[in-house]
mmCIF file of N, CA and C in Angstrom:
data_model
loop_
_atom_site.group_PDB
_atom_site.id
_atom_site.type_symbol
_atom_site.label_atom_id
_atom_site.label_comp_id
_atom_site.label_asym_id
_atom_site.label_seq_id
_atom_site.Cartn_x
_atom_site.Cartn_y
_atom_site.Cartn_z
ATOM 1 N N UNK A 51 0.844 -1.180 0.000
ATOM 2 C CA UNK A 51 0.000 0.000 0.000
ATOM 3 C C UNK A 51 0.888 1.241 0.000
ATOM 4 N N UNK A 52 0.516 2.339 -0.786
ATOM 5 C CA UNK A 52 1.201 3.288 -0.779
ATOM 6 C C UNK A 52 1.359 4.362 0.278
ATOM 7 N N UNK A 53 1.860 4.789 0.600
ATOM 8 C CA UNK A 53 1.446 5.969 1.717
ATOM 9 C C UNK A 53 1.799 7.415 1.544
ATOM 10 N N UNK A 54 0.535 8.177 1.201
ATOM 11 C CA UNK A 54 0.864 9.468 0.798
ATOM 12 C C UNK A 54 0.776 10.442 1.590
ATOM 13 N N UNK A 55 1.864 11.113 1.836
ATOM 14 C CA UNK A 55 1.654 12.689 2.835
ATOM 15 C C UNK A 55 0.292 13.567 2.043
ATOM 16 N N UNK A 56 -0.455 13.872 3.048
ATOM 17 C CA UNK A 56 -1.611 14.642 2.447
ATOM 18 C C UNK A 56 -0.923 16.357 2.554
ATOM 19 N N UNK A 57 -1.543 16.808 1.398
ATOM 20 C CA UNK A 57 -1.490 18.335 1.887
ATOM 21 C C UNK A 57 -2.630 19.062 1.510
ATOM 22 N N UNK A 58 -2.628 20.567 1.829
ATOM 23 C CA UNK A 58 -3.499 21.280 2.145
ATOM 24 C C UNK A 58 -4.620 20.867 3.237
ATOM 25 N N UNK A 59 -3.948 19.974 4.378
ATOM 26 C CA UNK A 59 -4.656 19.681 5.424
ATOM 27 C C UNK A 59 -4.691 20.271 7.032
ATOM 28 N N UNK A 60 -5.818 20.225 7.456
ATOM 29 C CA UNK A 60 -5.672 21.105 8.987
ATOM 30 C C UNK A 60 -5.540 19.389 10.006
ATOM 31 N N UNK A 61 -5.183 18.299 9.541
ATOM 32 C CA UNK A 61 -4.962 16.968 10.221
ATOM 33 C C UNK A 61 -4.029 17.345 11.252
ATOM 34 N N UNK A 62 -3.075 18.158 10.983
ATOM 35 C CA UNK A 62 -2.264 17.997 12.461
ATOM 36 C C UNK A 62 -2.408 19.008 13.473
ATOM 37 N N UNK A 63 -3.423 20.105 13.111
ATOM 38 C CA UNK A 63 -4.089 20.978 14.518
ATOM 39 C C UNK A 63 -5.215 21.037 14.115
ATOM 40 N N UNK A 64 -5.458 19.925 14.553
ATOM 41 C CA UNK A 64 -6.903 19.577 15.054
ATOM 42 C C UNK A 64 -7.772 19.988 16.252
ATOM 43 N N UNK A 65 -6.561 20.574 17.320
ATOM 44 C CA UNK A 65 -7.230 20.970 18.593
ATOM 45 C C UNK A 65 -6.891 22.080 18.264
ATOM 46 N N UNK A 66 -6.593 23.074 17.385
ATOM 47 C CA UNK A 66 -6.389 24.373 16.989
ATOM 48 C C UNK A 66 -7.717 25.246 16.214
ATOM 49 N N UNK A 67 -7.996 26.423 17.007
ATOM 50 C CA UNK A 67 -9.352 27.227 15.896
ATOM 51 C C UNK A 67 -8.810 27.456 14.848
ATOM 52 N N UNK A 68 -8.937 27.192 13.457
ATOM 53 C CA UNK A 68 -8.100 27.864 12.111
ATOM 54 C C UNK A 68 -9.020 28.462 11.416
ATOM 55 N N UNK A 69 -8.372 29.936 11.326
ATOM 56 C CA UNK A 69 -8.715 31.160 10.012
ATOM 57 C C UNK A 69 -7.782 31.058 9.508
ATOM 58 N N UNK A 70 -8.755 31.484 7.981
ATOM 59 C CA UNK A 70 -7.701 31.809 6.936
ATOM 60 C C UNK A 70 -8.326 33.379 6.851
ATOM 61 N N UNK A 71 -6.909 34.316 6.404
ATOM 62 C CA UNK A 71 -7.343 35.541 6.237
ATOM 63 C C UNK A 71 -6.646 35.949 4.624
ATOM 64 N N UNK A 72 -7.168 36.155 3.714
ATOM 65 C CA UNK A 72 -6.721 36.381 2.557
ATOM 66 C C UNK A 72 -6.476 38.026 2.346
ATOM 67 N N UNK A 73 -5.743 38.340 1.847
ATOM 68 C CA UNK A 73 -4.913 39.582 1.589
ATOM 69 C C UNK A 73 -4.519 39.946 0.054
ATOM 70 N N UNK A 74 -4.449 41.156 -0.201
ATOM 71 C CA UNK A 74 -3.398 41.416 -1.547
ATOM 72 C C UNK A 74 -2.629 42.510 -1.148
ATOM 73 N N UNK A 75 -1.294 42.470 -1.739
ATOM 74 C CA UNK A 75 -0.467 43.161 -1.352
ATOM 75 C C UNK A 75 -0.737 44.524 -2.718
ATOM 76 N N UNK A 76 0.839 45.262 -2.129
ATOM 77 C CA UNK A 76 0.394 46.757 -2.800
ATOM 78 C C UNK A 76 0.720 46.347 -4.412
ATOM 79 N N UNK A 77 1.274 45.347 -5.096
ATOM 80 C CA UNK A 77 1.226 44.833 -6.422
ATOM 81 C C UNK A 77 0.172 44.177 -6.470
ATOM 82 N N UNK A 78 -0.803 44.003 -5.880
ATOM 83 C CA UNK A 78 -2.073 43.151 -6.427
ATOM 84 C C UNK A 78 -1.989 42.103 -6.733
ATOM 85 N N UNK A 79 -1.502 41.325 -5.819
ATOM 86 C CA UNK A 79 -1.249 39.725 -5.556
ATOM 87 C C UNK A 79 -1.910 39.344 -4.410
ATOM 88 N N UNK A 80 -2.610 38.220 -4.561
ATOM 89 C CA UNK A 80 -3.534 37.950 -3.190
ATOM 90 C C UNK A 80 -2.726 36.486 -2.721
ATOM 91 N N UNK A 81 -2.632 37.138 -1.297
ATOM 92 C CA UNK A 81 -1.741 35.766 -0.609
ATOM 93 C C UNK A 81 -2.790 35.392 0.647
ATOM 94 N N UNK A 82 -2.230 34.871 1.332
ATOM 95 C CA UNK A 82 -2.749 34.048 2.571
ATOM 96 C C UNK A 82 -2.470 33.960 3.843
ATOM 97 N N UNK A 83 -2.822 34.632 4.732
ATOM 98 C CA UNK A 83 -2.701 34.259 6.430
ATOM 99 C C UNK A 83 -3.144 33.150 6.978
ATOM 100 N N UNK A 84 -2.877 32.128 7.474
ATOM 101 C CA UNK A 84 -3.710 31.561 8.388
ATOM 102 C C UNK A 84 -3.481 31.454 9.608
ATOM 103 N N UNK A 85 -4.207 31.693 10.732
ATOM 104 C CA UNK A 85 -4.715 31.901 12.102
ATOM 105 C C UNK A 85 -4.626 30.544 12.815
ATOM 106 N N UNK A 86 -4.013 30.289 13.606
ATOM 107 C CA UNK A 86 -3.977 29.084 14.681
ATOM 108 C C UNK A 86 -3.904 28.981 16.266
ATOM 109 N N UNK A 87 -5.038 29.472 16.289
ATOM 110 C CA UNK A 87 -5.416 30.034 17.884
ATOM 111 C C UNK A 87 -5.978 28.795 18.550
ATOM 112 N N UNK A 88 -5.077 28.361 19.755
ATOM 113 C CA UNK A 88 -5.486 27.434 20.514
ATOM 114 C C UNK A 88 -6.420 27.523 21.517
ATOM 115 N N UNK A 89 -6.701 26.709 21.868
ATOM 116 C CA UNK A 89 -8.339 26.373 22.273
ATOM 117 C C UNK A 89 -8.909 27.843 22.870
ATOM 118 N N UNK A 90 -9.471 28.600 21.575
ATOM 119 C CA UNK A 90 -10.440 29.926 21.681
ATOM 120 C C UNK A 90 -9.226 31.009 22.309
ATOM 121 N N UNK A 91 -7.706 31.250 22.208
ATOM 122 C CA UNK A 91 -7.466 32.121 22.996
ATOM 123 C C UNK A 91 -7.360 32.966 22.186
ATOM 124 N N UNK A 92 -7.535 34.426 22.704
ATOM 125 C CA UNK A 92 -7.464 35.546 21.830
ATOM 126 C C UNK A 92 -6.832 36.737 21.914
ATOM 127 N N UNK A 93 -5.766 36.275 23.098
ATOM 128 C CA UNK A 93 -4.439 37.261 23.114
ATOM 129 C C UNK A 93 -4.516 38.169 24.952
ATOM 130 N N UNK A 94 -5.974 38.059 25.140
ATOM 131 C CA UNK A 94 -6.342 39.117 25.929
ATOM 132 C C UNK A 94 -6.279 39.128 27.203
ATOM 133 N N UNK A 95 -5.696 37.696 27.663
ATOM 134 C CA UNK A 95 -5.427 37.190 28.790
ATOM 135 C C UNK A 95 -4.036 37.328 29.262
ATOM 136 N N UNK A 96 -2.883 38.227 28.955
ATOM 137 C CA UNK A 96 -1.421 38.755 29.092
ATOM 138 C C UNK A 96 -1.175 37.754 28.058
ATOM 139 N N UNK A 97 -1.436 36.796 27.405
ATOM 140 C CA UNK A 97 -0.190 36.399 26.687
ATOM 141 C C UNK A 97 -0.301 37.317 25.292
ATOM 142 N N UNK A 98 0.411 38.231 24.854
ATOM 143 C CA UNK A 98 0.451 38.728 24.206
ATOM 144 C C UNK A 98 1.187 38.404 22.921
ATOM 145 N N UNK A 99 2.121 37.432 23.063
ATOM 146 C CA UNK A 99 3.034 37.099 21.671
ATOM 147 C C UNK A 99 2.271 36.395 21.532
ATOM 148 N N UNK A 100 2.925 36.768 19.887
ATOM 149 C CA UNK A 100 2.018 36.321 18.565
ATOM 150 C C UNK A 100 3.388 36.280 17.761
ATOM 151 N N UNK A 101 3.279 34.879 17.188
ATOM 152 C CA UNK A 101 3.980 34.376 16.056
ATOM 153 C C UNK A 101 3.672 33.977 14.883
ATOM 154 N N UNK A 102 4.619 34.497 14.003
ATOM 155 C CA UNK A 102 4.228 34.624 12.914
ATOM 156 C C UNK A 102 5.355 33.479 11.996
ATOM 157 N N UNK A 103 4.753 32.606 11.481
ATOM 158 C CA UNK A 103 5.900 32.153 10.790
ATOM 159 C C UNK A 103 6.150 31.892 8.972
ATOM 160 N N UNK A 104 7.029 31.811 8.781
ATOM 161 C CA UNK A 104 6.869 32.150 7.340
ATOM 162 C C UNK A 104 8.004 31.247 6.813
ATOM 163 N N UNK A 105 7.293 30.575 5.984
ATOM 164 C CA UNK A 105 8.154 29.058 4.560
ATOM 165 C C UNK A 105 8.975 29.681 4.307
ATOM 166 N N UNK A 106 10.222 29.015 3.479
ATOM 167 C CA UNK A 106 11.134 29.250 2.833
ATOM 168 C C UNK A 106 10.914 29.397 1.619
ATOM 169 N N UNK A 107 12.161 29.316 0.397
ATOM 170 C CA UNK A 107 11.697 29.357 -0.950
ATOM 171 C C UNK A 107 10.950 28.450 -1.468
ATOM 172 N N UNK A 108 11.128 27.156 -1.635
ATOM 173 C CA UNK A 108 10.553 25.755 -2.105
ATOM 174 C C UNK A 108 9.446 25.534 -1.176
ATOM 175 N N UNK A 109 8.807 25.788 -0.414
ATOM 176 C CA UNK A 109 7.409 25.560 0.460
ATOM 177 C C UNK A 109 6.620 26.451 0.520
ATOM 178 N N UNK A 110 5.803 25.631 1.686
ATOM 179 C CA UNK A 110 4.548 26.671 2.117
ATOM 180 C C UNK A 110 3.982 26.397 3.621
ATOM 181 N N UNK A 111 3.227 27.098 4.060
ATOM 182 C CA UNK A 111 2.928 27.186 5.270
ATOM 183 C C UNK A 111 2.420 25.599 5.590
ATOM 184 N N UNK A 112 2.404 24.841 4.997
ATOM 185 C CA UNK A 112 1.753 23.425 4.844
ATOM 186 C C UNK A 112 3.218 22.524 5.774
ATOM 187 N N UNK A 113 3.997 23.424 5.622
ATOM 188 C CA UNK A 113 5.594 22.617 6.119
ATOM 189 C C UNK A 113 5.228 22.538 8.296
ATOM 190 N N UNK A 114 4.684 23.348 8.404
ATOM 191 C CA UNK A 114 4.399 24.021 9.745
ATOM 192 C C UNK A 114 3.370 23.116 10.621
ATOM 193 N N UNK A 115 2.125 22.684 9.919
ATOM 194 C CA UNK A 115 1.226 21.642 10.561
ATOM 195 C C UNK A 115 0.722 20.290 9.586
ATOM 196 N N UNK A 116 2.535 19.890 9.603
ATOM 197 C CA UNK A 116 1.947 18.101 9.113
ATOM 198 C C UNK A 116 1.784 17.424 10.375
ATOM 199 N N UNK A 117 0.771 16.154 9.821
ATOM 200 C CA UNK A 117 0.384 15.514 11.177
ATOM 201 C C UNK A 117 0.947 14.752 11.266
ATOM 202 N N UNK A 118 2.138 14.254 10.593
ATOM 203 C CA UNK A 118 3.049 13.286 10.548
ATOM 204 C C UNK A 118 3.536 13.247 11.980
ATOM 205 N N UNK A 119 4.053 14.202 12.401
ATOM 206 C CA UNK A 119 4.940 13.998 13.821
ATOM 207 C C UNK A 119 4.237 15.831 15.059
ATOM 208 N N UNK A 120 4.790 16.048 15.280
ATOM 209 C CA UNK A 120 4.190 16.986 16.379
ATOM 210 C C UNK A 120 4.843 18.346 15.455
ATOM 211 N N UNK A 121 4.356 18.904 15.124
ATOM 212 C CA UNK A 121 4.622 20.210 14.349
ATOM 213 C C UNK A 121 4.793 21.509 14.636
ATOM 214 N N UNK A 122 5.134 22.158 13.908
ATOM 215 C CA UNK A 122 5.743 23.604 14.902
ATOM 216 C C UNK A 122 4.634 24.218 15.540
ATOM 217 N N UNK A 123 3.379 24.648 14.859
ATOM 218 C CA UNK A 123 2.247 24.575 15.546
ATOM 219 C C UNK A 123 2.246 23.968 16.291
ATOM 220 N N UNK A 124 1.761 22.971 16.463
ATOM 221 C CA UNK A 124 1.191 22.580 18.058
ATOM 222 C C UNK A 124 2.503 22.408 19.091
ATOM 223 N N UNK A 125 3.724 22.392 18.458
ATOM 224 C CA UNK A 125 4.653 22.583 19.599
ATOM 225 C C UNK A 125 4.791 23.541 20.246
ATOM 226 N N UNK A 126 4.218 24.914 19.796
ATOM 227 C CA UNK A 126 4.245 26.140 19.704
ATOM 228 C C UNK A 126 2.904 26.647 20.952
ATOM 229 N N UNK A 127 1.896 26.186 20.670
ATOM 230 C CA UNK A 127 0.559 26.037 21.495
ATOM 231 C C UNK A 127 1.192 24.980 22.540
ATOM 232 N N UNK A 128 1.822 24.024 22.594
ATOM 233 C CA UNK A 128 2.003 23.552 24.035
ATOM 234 C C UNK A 128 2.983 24.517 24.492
ATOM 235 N N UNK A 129 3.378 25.293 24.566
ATOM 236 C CA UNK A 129 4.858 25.880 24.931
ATOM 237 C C UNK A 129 4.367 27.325 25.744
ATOM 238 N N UNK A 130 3.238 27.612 25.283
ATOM 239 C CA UNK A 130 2.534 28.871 25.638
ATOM 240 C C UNK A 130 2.074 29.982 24.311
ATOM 241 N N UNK A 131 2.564 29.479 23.377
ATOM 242 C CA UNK A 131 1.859 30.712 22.569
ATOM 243 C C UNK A 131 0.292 30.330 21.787
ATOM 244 N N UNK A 132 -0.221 30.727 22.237
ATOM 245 C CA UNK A 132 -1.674 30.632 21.447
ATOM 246 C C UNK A 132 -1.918 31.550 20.320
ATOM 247 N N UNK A 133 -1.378 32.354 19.899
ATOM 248 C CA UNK A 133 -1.494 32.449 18.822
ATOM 249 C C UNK A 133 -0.858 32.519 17.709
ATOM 250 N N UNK A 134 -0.878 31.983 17.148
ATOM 251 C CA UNK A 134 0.324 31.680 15.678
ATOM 252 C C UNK A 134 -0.187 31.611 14.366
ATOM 253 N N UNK A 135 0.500 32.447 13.377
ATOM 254 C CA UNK A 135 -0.117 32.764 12.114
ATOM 255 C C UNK A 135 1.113 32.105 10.858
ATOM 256 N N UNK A 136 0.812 31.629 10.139
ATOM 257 C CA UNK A 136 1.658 31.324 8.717
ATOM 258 C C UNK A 136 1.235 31.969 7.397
ATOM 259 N N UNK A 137 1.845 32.537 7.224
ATOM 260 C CA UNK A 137 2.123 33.366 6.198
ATOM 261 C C UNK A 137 2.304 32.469 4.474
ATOM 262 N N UNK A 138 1.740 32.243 3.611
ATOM 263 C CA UNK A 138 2.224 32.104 2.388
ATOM 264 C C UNK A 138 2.535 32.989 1.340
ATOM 265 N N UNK A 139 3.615 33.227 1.574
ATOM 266 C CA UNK A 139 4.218 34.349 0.127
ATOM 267 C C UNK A 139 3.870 33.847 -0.917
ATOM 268 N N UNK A 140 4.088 34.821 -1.822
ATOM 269 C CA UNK A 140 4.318 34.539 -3.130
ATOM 270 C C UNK A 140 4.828 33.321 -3.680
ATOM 271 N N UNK A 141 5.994 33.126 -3.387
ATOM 272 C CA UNK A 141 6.585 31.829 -3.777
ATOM 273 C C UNK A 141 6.101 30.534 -3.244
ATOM 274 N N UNK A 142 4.640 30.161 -2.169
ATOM 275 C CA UNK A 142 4.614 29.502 -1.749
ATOM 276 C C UNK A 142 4.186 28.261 -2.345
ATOM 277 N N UNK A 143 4.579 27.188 -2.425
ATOM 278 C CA UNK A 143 3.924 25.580 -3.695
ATOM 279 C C UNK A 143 2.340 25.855 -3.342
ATOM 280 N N UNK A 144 1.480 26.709 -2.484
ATOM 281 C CA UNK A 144 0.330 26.747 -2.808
ATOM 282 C C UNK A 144 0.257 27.566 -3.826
ATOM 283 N N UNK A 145 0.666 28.177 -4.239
ATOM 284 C CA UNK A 145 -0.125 29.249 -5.280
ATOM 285 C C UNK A 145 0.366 29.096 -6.500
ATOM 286 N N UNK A 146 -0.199 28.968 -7.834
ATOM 287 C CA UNK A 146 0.563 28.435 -8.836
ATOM 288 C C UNK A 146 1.534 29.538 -10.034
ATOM 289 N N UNK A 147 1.649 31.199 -8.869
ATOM 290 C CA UNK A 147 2.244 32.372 -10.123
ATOM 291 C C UNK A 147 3.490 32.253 -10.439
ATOM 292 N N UNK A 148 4.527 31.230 -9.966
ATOM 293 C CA UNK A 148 5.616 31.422 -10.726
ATOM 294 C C UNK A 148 5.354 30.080 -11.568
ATOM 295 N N UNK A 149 4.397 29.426 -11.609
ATOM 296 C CA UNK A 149 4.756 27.933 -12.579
ATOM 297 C C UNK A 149 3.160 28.528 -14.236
ATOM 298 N N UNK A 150 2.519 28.944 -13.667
ATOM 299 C CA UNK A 150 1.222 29.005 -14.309
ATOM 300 C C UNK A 150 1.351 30.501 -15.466
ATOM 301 N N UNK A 151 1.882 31.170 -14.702
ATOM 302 C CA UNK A 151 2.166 32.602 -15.207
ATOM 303 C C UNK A 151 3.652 32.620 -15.192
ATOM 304 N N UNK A 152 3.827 34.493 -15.793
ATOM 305 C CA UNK A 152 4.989 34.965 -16.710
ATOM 306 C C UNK A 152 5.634 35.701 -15.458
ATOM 307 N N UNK A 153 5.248 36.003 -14.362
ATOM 308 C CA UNK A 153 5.820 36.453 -13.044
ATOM 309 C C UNK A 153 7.411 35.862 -12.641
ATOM 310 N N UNK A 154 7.868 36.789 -12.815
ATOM 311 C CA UNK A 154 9.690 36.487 -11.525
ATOM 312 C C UNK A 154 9.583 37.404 -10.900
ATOM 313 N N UNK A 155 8.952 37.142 -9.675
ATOM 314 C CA UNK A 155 9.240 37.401 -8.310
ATOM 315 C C UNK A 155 10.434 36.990 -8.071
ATOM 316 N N UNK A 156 10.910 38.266 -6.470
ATOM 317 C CA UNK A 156 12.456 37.802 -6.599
ATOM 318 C C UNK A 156 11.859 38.152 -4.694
ATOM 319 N N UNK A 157 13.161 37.612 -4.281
ATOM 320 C CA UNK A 157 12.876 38.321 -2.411
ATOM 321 C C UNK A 157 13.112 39.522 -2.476
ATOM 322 N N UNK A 158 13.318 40.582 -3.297
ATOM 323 C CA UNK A 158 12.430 42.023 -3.033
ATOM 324 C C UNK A 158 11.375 41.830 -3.169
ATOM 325 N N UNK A 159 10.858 41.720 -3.951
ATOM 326 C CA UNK A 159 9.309 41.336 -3.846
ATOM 327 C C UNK A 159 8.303 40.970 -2.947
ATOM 328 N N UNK A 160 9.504 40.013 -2.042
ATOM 329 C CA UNK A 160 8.693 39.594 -0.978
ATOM 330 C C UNK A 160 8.973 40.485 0.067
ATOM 331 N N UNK A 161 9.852 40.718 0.321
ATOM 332 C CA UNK A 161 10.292 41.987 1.450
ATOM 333 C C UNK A 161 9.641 43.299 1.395
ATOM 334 N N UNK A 162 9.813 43.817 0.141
ATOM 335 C CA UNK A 162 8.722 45.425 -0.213
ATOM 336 C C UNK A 162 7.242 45.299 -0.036
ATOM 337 N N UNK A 163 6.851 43.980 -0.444
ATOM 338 C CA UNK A 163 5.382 43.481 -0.823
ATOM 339 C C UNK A 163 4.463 43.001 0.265
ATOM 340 N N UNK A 164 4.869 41.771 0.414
ATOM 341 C CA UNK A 164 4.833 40.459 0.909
ATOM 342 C C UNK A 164 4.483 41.176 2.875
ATOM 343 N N UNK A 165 5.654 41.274 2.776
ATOM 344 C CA UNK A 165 5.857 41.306 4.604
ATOM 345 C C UNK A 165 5.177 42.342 5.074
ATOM 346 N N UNK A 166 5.520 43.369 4.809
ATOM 347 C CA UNK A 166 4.275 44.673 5.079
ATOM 348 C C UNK A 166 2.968 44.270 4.759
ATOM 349 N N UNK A 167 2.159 43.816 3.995
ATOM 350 C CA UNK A 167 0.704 43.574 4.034
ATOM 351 C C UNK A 167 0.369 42.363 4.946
ATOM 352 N N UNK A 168 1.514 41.497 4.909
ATOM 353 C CA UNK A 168 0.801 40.485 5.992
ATOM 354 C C UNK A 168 0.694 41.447 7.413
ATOM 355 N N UNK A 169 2.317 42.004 8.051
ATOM 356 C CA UNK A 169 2.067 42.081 9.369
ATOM 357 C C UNK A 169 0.670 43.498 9.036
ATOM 358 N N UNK A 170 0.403 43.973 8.486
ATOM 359 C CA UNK A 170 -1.107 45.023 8.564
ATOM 360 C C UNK A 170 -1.918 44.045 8.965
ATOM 361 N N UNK A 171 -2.235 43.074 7.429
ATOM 362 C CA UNK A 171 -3.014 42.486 8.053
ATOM 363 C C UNK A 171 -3.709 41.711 9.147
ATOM 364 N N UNK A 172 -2.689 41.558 9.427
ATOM 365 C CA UNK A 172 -2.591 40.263 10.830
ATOM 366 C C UNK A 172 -2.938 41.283 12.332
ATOM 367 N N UNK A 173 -2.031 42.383 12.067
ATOM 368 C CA UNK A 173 -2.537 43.368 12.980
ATOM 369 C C UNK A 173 -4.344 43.260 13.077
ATOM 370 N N UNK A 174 -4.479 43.644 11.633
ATOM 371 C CA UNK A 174 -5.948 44.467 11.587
ATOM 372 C C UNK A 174 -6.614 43.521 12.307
ATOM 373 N N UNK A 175 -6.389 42.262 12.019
ATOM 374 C CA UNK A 175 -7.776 40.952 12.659
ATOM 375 C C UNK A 175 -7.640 40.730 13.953
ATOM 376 N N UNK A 176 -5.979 41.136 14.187
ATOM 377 C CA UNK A 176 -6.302 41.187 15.649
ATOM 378 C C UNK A 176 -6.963 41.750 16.503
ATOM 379 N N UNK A 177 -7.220 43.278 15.647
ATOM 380 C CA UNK A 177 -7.622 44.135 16.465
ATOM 381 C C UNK A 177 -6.980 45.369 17.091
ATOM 382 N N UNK A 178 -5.518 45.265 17.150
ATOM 383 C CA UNK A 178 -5.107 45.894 18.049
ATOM 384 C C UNK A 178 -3.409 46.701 16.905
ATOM 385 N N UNK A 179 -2.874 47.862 16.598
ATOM 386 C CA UNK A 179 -1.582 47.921 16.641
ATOM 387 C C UNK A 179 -0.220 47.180 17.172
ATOM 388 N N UNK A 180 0.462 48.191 17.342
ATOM 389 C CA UNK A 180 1.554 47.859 18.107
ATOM 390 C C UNK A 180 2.455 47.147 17.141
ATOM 391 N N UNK A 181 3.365 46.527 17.680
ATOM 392 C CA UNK A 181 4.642 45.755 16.445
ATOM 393 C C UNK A 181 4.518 44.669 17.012
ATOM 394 N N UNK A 182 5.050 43.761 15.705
ATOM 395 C CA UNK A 182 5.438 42.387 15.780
ATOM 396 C C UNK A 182 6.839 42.491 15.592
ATOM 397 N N UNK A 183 7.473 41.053 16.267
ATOM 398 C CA UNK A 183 8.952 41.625 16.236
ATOM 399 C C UNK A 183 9.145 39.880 16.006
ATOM 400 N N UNK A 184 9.904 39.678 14.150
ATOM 401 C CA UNK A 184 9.898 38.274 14.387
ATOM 402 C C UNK A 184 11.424 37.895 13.353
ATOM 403 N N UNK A 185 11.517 36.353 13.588
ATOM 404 C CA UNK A 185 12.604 35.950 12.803
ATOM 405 C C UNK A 185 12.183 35.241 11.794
ATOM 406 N N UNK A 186 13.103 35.031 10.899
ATOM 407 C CA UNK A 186 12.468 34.132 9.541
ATOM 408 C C UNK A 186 13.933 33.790 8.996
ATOM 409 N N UNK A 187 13.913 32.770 8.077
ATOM 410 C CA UNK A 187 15.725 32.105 7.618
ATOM 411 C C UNK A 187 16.032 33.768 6.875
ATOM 412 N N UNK A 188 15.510 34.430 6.511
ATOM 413 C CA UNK A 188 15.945 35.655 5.586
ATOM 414 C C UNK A 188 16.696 36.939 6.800
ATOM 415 N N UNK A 189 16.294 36.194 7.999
ATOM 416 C CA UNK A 189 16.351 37.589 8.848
ATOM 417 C C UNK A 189 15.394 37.970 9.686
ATOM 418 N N UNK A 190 15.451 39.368 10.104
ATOM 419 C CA UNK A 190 14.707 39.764 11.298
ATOM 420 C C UNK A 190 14.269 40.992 10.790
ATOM 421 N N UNK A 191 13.334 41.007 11.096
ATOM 422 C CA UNK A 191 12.283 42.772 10.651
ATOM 423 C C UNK A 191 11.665 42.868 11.744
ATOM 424 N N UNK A 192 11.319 44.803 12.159
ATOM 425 C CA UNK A 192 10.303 45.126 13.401
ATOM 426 C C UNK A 192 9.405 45.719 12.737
ATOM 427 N N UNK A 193 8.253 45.994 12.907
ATOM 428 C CA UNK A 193 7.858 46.796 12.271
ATOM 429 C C UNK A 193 6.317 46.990 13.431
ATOM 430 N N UNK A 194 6.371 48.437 13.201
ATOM 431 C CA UNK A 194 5.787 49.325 14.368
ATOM 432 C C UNK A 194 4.083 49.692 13.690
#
């Protein structure tokens, strides 16, 4: 019997609330947030960090909650953070604009584009301002 990794699945946070929040950036590309708030928390109880995590070149936020083994998500929710968001850029294997279309995106693209409309967005649903202050393999950005 064969055994296939599934994707585009919420199988490995299962005890996680999941939104998706869809976005377009200031080039008019629509990307993807998704929301992984553990059991109903919503920030307002002091835990205030919020993580944000974001794929590399060759992936997508799909790398973050396989149910294969215990995943950064839910390692992340046992550890204390309840809320955690994944980001799919541009380049992410969900979206088909660099294979389907005439687009070369480059990581300016994603840096000028990309990163500023997510952290807005992610702000906006939260509700609240203020900065996120996070790491990613590219580096570290604050933004206020």
């Amino acid at each position: 019997m064969e055994h296939r990794i599934p994707r585009f699945t919420m199988a490995g946070v299962e005890d996680a609330e999941v939104s998706v929040h869809p976005f377009a950036t200031e080039d008019e590309l629509g990307l993807t947030l998704t929301r992984f708030r553990r059991g109903g928390q919503d920030g307002r109880d002091g835990h205030d960090d919020v993580v944000l995590l974001v794929h590399g070149l060759t992936s997508s936020s799909d790398m973050f909650i396989m149910p294969e083994h215990v995943n950064l998500v839910r390692f992340l929710h046992r550890n204390g953070y309840g809320d955690v968001w994944a980001l799919d850029l541009r380049m992410s294997n969900r979206f088909p604009y660099n294979v389907e279309t005439r687009r070369r995106d480059t990581l300016d693209d994603v840096a000028c584009f990309d990163f500023p409309a997510a952290l807005l967005n992610s702000a906006a649903a939260r509700g609240r301002g203020g900065f996120m202050s996070s790491r990613t393999a590219w580096g570290r950005w604050r933004s206020t």
